[in-house]
mmCIF file of C-alpha atoms and ligand atoms in Angstrom:
data_model
loop_
_atom_site.group_PDB
_atom_site.id
_atom_site.type_symbol
_atom_site.label_atom_id
_atom_site.label_comp_id
_atom_site.label_asym_id
_atom_site.label_seq_id
_atom_site.Cartn_x
_atom_site.Cartn_y
_atom_site.Cartn_z
ATOM 1 C CA MET A 1 -20.638 70.292 31.555
ATOM 2 C CA THR A 2 -21.619 70.415 35.203
ATOM 3 C CA ASN A 3 -24.955 68.952 36.205
ATOM 4 C CA GLU A 4 -26.890 72.089 37.088
ATOM 5 C CA THR A 5 -30.117 70.226 37.540
ATOM 6 C CA LEU A 6 -28.941 69.363 41.059
ATOM 7 C CA VAL A 7 -31.272 71.640 43.011
ATOM 8 C CA HIS A 8 -29.928 72.684 46.383
ATOM 9 C CA ARG A 9 -31.787 73.678 49.485
ATOM 10 C CA PRO A 10 -31.487 77.467 49.279
ATOM 11 C CA LEU A 11 -29.254 79.308 51.709
ATOM 12 C CA ILE A 12 -30.210 82.837 52.762
ATOM 13 C CA VAL A 13 -27.511 84.828 54.546
ATOM 14 C CA GLY A 14 -28.200 88.187 56.182
ATOM 15 C CA ASN A 15 -25.100 90.379 56.421
ATOM 16 C CA TRP A 16 -25.823 93.027 59.054
ATOM 17 C CA LYS A 17 -22.548 94.879 58.355
ATOM 18 C CA MET A 18 -21.882 97.526 61.053
ATOM 19 C CA ASN A 19 -25.492 97.665 62.231
ATOM 20 C CA LYS A 20 -27.280 96.763 65.487
ATOM 21 C CA THR A 21 -26.018 96.754 69.047
ATOM 22 C CA ALA A 22 -26.129 93.551 71.105
ATOM 23 C CA THR A 23 -29.501 94.626 72.549
ATOM 24 C CA GLU A 24 -30.898 95.397 69.110
ATOM 25 C CA ALA A 25 -29.680 92.017 67.867
ATOM 26 C CA VAL A 26 -31.722 90.194 70.510
ATOM 27 C CA ALA A 27 -34.816 92.252 69.669
ATOM 28 C CA PHE A 28 -34.344 91.477 65.959
ATOM 29 C CA ILE A 29 -34.016 87.729 66.549
ATOM 30 C CA ARG A 30 -37.169 87.591 68.710
ATOM 31 C CA ASP A 31 -39.169 89.572 66.173
ATOM 32 C CA PHE A 32 -37.848 87.642 63.161
ATOM 33 C CA ARG A 33 -38.524 84.256 64.732
ATOM 34 C CA ASN A 34 -42.102 85.222 65.544
ATOM 35 C CA ARG A 35 -42.690 85.996 61.908
ATOM 36 C CA ILE A 36 -41.529 82.760 60.385
ATOM 37 C CA PRO A 37 -41.482 79.081 61.327
ATOM 38 C CA ALA A 38 -38.549 76.723 60.979
ATOM 39 C CA SER A 39 -38.614 74.868 57.689
ATOM 40 C CA PRO A 40 -36.479 72.098 56.225
ATOM 41 C CA HIS A 41 -36.711 73.807 52.826
ATOM 42 C CA ALA A 42 -34.192 76.618 53.367
ATOM 43 C CA ASP A 43 -31.099 77.305 55.478
ATOM 44 C CA VAL A 44 -30.874 80.662 57.200
ATOM 45 C CA VAL A 45 -27.750 82.405 58.474
ATOM 46 C CA ILE A 46 -27.379 85.784 60.148
ATOM 47 C CA ALA A 47 -24.084 87.660 60.357
ATOM 48 C CA PRO A 48 -24.221 90.267 63.140
ATOM 49 C CA PRO A 49 -21.201 92.411 64.077
ATOM 50 C CA PHE A 50 -18.642 90.745 66.388
ATOM 51 C CA THR A 51 -19.978 92.613 69.440
ATOM 52 C CA ALA A 52 -23.474 91.174 69.014
ATOM 53 C CA LEU A 53 -22.406 87.542 68.445
ATOM 54 C CA PRO A 54 -22.597 86.352 72.088
ATOM 55 C CA SER A 55 -26.069 87.794 72.725
ATOM 56 C CA ALA A 56 -27.267 86.638 69.301
ATOM 57 C CA CYS A 57 -26.022 83.120 70.066
ATOM 58 C CA ASN A 58 -27.849 83.188 73.404
ATOM 59 C CA ALA A 59 -31.050 84.490 71.853
ATOM 60 C CA LEU A 60 -30.960 81.814 69.142
ATOM 61 C CA GLY A 61 -30.467 78.990 71.661
ATOM 62 C CA PRO A 62 -28.437 75.821 71.299
ATOM 63 C CA SER A 63 -30.438 74.042 68.613
ATOM 64 C CA SER A 64 -31.676 76.932 66.537
ATOM 65 C CA TRP A 65 -32.577 76.490 62.873
ATOM 66 C CA ILE A 66 -30.864 79.831 62.268
ATOM 67 C CA SER A 67 -27.057 79.660 62.098
ATOM 68 C CA LEU A 68 -24.601 82.328 63.076
ATOM 69 C CA SER A 69 -21.878 83.791 60.896
ATOM 70 C CA ALA A 70 -19.135 86.335 61.475
ATOM 71 C CA GLN A 71 -18.395 88.989 58.847
ATOM 72 C CA ASN A 72 -14.622 88.630 58.909
ATOM 73 C CA VAL A 73 -11.816 86.651 60.553
ATOM 74 C CA HIS A 74 -8.054 86.899 60.983
ATOM 75 C CA TRP A 75 -5.943 84.073 59.594
ATOM 76 C CA GLU A 76 -3.868 83.447 62.728
ATOM 77 C CA PRO A 77 -5.426 81.695 65.728
ATOM 78 C CA TYR A 78 -3.989 84.191 68.256
ATOM 79 C CA GLY A 79 -1.171 86.695 68.634
ATOM 80 C CA ALA A 80 -0.167 90.327 68.340
ATOM 81 C CA PHE A 81 -2.830 91.483 65.848
ATOM 82 C CA THR A 82 -4.508 94.416 67.565
ATOM 83 C CA GLY A 83 -8.187 94.720 66.765
ATOM 84 C CA GLU A 84 -8.474 91.353 65.039
ATOM 85 C CA ILE A 85 -10.630 88.299 65.848
ATOM 86 C CA SER A 86 -9.576 84.688 65.210
ATOM 87 C CA ALA A 87 -11.423 81.607 63.995
ATOM 88 C CA PRO A 88 -11.201 79.746 67.359
ATOM 89 C CA MET A 89 -12.707 82.832 69.061
ATOM 90 C CA LEU A 90 -15.605 82.785 66.594
ATOM 91 C CA ARG A 91 -16.167 79.053 67.011
ATOM 92 C CA GLU A 92 -16.423 79.490 70.755
ATOM 93 C CA LEU A 93 -19.072 82.181 70.231
ATOM 94 C CA GLY A 94 -21.221 79.716 68.287
ATOM 95 C CA CYS A 95 -20.365 80.770 64.741
ATOM 96 C CA ARG A 96 -20.690 78.146 62.064
ATOM 97 C CA TYR A 97 -19.932 80.371 59.082
ATOM 98 C CA VAL A 98 -17.727 83.331 58.276
ATOM 99 C CA ILE A 99 -18.003 85.784 55.380
ATOM 100 C CA VAL A 100 -14.621 86.223 53.708
ATOM 101 C CA GLY A 101 -13.558 88.710 51.041
ATOM 102 C CA HIS A 102 -16.664 90.897 51.057
ATOM 103 C CA SER A 103 -16.238 93.728 48.557
ATOM 104 C CA GLU A 104 -16.357 96.286 51.382
ATOM 105 C CA ARG A 105 -13.375 94.511 52.975
ATOM 106 C CA ARG A 106 -11.603 94.496 49.616
ATOM 107 C CA GLY A 107 -12.507 98.060 48.643
ATOM 108 C CA LEU A 108 -12.432 99.932 51.958
ATOM 109 C CA PHE A 109 -9.871 97.934 53.922
ATOM 110 C CA GLY A 110 -7.455 96.865 51.218
ATOM 111 C CA GLU A 111 -8.001 93.101 51.424
ATOM 112 C CA ARG A 112 -6.285 91.207 48.653
ATOM 113 C CA ASP A 113 -6.750 87.651 47.379
ATOM 114 C CA GLU A 114 -3.595 86.591 49.204
ATOM 115 C CA THR A 115 -5.004 87.430 52.653
ATOM 116 C CA ILE A 116 -8.455 86.183 51.669
ATOM 117 C CA HIS A 117 -6.833 82.851 50.817
ATOM 118 C CA LYS A 118 -5.242 82.710 54.283
ATOM 119 C CA LYS A 119 -8.583 83.525 55.878
ATOM 120 C CA VAL A 120 -10.384 80.774 53.944
ATOM 121 C CA ARG A 121 -7.742 78.273 55.057
ATOM 122 C CA ALA A 122 -7.901 79.426 58.685
ATOM 123 C CA ALA A 123 -11.684 79.178 58.700
ATOM 124 C CA LEU A 124 -11.574 75.618 57.360
ATOM 125 C CA LYS A 125 -8.827 74.581 59.763
ATOM 126 C CA HIS A 126 -10.901 75.689 62.744
ATOM 127 C CA GLY A 127 -14.240 74.293 61.620
ATOM 128 C CA LEU A 128 -15.886 77.405 60.179
ATOM 129 C CA SER A 129 -17.564 77.303 56.756
ATOM 130 C CA PRO A 130 -16.338 80.201 54.635
ATOM 131 C CA ILE A 131 -18.777 82.206 52.537
ATOM 132 C CA LEU A 132 -16.330 83.506 49.943
ATOM 133 C CA CYS A 133 -17.423 86.692 48.163
ATOM 134 C CA VAL A 134 -16.288 87.440 44.631
ATOM 135 C CA GLY A 135 -17.438 89.998 42.096
ATOM 136 C CA GLU A 136 -16.419 92.546 39.518
ATOM 137 C CA SER A 137 -16.581 96.343 39.559
ATOM 138 C CA LEU A 138 -18.699 98.238 37.036
ATOM 139 C CA GLU A 139 -15.574 99.251 35.160
ATOM 140 C CA GLU A 140 -14.497 95.613 34.916
ATOM 141 C CA ARG A 141 -17.937 94.545 33.694
ATOM 142 C CA GLU A 142 -17.984 97.264 31.075
ATOM 143 C CA ALA A 143 -14.567 96.110 29.891
ATOM 144 C CA SER A 144 -15.979 92.545 29.513
ATOM 145 C CA ARG A 145 -13.649 91.329 32.239
ATOM 146 C CA THR A 146 -16.293 89.892 34.611
ATOM 147 C CA GLU A 147 -15.445 86.233 34.078
ATOM 148 C CA SER A 148 -11.676 86.714 34.277
ATOM 149 C CA VAL A 149 -11.943 88.873 37.434
ATOM 150 C CA VAL A 150 -14.221 86.402 39.190
ATOM 151 C CA THR A 151 -12.242 83.306 38.227
ATOM 152 C CA THR A 152 -8.963 84.977 39.217
ATOM 153 C CA GLN A 153 -10.421 85.831 42.629
ATOM 154 C CA LEU A 154 -11.632 82.245 42.980
ATOM 155 C CA GLY A 155 -8.371 80.693 41.826
ATOM 156 C CA ASN A 156 -6.292 82.784 44.206
ATOM 157 C CA SER A 157 -8.606 82.352 47.181
ATOM 158 C CA LEU A 158 -9.190 78.617 46.818
ATOM 159 C CA ALA A 159 -5.673 77.555 45.771
ATOM 160 C CA GLY A 160 -4.557 74.252 47.237
ATOM 161 C CA LEU A 161 -7.912 73.336 48.757
ATOM 162 C CA THR A 162 -9.094 69.752 48.540
ATOM 163 C CA THR A 163 -12.501 68.602 47.351
ATOM 164 C CA GLN A 164 -13.230 67.836 51.004
ATOM 165 C CA ASP A 165 -12.420 71.455 51.912
ATOM 166 C CA LEU A 166 -14.632 72.732 49.112
ATOM 167 C CA ALA A 167 -17.577 70.724 50.418
ATOM 168 C CA THR A 168 -17.946 73.290 53.198
ATOM 169 C CA VAL A 169 -17.235 76.412 51.128
ATOM 170 C CA THR A 170 -20.068 78.599 49.823
ATOM 171 C CA ILE A 171 -19.401 81.120 47.056
ATOM 172 C CA ALA A 172 -21.296 84.410 46.960
ATOM 173 C CA TYR A 173 -21.248 86.158 43.594
ATOM 174 C CA GLU A 174 -21.659 89.822 44.443
ATOM 175 C CA PRO A 175 -21.086 92.300 41.628
ATOM 176 C CA VAL A 176 -19.660 95.387 43.345
ATOM 177 C CA TRP A 177 -21.927 97.699 41.339
ATOM 178 C CA ALA A 178 -25.011 95.924 42.703
ATOM 179 C CA ILE A 179 -24.136 96.105 46.413
ATOM 180 C CA GLY A 180 -26.162 98.690 48.303
ATOM 181 C CA THR A 181 -27.093 100.490 45.087
ATOM 182 C CA GLY A 182 -30.641 99.272 44.563
ATOM 183 C CA ARG A 183 -29.478 98.081 41.151
ATOM 184 C CA ALA A 184 -29.497 94.292 41.316
ATOM 185 C CA ALA A 185 -28.010 92.206 38.515
ATOM 186 C CA THR A 186 -30.540 90.674 36.167
ATOM 187 C CA THR A 187 -31.189 86.980 36.660
ATOM 188 C CA GLU A 188 -29.518 86.372 33.316
ATOM 189 C CA GLN A 189 -26.363 88.253 34.350
ATOM 190 C CA ALA A 190 -26.197 86.342 37.637
ATOM 191 C CA VAL A 191 -26.853 82.960 36.012
ATOM 192 C CA THR A 192 -24.094 83.532 33.439
ATOM 193 C CA VAL A 193 -21.525 84.226 36.161
ATOM 194 C CA HIS A 194 -22.778 81.406 38.390
ATOM 195 C CA ARG A 195 -22.326 79.012 35.480
ATOM 196 C CA SER A 196 -18.755 80.129 34.915
ATOM 197 C CA ILE A 197 -18.021 79.793 38.643
ATOM 198 C CA ARG A 198 -19.360 76.228 38.622
ATOM 199 C CA LEU A 199 -17.393 75.408 35.513
ATOM 200 C CA PHE A 200 -14.253 76.839 37.097
ATOM 201 C CA ILE A 201 -14.722 74.563 40.129
ATOM 202 C CA GLU A 202 -15.425 71.591 37.883
ATOM 203 C CA THR A 203 -12.296 72.215 35.829
ATOM 204 C CA GLY A 204 -10.070 72.871 38.832
ATOM 205 C CA TRP A 205 -11.424 70.086 41.042
ATOM 206 C CA ASP A 206 -14.212 67.812 39.806
ATOM 207 C CA SER A 207 -17.798 67.667 38.693
ATOM 208 C CA PRO A 208 -19.390 66.282 41.910
ATOM 209 C CA THR A 209 -17.684 69.045 43.920
ATOM 210 C CA ALA A 210 -18.902 71.705 41.488
ATOM 211 C CA SER A 211 -22.443 70.324 41.461
ATOM 212 C CA ALA A 212 -22.630 70.122 45.236
ATOM 213 C CA MET A 213 -21.361 73.650 45.854
ATOM 214 C CA ARG A 214 -23.852 76.333 46.810
ATOM 215 C CA ILE A 215 -23.379 79.569 44.871
ATOM 216 C CA LEU A 216 -25.336 82.551 46.190
ATOM 217 C CA TYR A 217 -26.210 85.792 44.464
ATOM 218 C CA GLY A 218 -25.788 89.058 46.397
ATOM 219 C CA GLY A 219 -26.416 92.682 45.500
ATOM 220 C CA SER A 220 -29.602 94.648 46.263
ATOM 221 C CA VAL A 221 -31.713 91.529 46.865
ATOM 222 C CA THR A 222 -35.151 92.422 48.250
ATOM 223 C CA PRO A 223 -38.462 90.653 48.894
ATOM 224 C CA GLN A 224 -39.600 92.108 45.569
ATOM 225 C CA ASN A 225 -36.822 90.728 43.365
ATOM 226 C CA ILE A 226 -35.642 87.463 44.958
ATOM 227 C CA GLU A 227 -38.094 85.119 43.237
ATOM 228 C CA PRO A 228 -36.596 85.096 39.732
ATOM 229 C CA PHE A 229 -33.118 84.509 41.162
ATOM 230 C CA LEU A 230 -34.270 81.447 43.084
ATOM 231 C CA ALA A 231 -36.249 80.221 40.089
ATOM 232 C CA SER A 232 -32.962 79.371 38.400
ATOM 233 C CA ASP A 233 -31.260 76.134 39.431
ATOM 234 C CA ALA A 234 -27.905 77.908 38.938
ATOM 235 C CA ILE A 235 -28.607 80.143 41.955
ATOM 236 C CA ASP A 236 -28.637 78.466 45.355
ATOM 237 C CA GLY A 237 -29.640 81.343 47.587
ATOM 238 C CA ALA A 238 -28.813 84.929 48.422
ATOM 239 C CA LEU A 239 -26.470 87.073 50.461
ATOM 240 C CA VAL A 240 -28.619 89.967 51.617
ATOM 241 C CA GLY A 241 -27.399 93.276 53.044
ATOM 242 C CA GLY A 242 -29.819 96.201 53.419
ATOM 243 C CA ALA A 243 -33.003 94.115 53.232
ATOM 244 C CA CYS A 244 -31.930 91.806 56.071
ATOM 245 C CA LEU A 245 -31.944 94.558 58.712
ATOM 246 C CA ASP A 246 -35.705 94.728 58.973
ATOM 247 C CA PRO A 247 -37.257 91.558 60.462
ATOM 248 C CA ASP A 248 -40.312 91.795 58.244
ATOM 249 C CA SER A 249 -38.402 92.105 54.962
ATOM 250 C CA PHE A 250 -35.858 89.416 55.918
ATOM 251 C CA ALA A 251 -38.700 87.081 56.984
ATOM 252 C CA THR A 252 -40.406 87.673 53.631
ATOM 253 C CA ILE A 253 -37.209 86.788 51.755
ATOM 254 C CA VAL A 254 -36.772 83.634 53.832
ATOM 255 C CA ARG A 255 -40.418 82.661 53.371
ATOM 256 C CA ILE A 256 -40.070 82.950 49.596
ATOM 257 C CA ALA A 257 -36.960 80.756 49.721
ATOM 258 C CA GLN A 258 -38.725 78.212 51.960
ATOM 259 C CA THR A 259 -41.729 77.906 49.682
ATOM 260 C CA GLN A 260 -40.124 78.244 46.277
ATOM 261 C CA ARG A 261 -38.224 74.951 46.443
ATOM 262 C CA ALA A 262 -40.467 73.105 48.905
HETATM 263 C C1 PEP B 301 -23.883 92.744 50.832
HETATM 264 O O1 PEP B 301 -23.407 93.618 51.526
HETATM 265 O O2 PEP B 301 -23.367 91.635 50.784
HETATM 266 C C2 PEP B 301 -25.074 93.065 50.053
HETATM 267 C C3 PEP B 301 -25.456 92.207 49.145
HETATM 268 O O3 PEP B 301 -25.703 94.258 50.332
HETATM 269 P P1 PEP B 301 -27.086 94.763 49.693
HETATM 270 O O4 PEP B 301 -28.067 93.629 49.752
HETATM 271 O O5 PEP B 301 -27.493 95.918 50.561
HETATM 272 O O6 PEP B 301 -26.798 95.175 48.288
#
């Protein structure tokens, strides 16, 4: 069994979705940074929309303790793909991470594991760390299919990757029924799935890779409910949607993460 006592520095990712103009992004970053100091005890990533990435990068400055992520990426580096953005374009804008396979991309824009797999590979090839989202629908949970859905998504999206590749991949377990609903999973539900994700990585690759991987929980995380998630050594941080849009609530979440494992 995987060594789950390896306690990671927590990673808190704020997914802004289709919110904030470039000007609003700069205002957010200034406000957020005034509320909270840098700390070696947690990693922080913000994922603004594509249009706000250049001004966000500028506002953060070259050696910021806050990293930048995109919310999506195309798998080709360039070409006739109207409306798409490539990994080299994101790298040049200062992105270090990219969210891949978010349930809104899967559910609203028809993304399938096959394209998600290509996106993960493209991200890795061009030096971006993928934050791969997986999670079951309510119907799938009620049919006791959570583990098989999540491990199928993982298997398809990570096929052929090396342990070296996996060292820069983060998994976000985001049950679809918990996203934007105000109905977060219980810590127990999240821990159970996180354990099966880690076991899946251990079985498919190896134990050190599984132990080293950060697995985040996402779905209606707020300043009020994050503590019990981070209290478990199976949960290495959070992917936050709604509660990351307000500088005060995102700063509170980050502060809890900074202090809880300090
Ligand atoms: C998300 O979109 O990844 C998310 C977790 O959203 P929320 O926190 O609003 O549920």
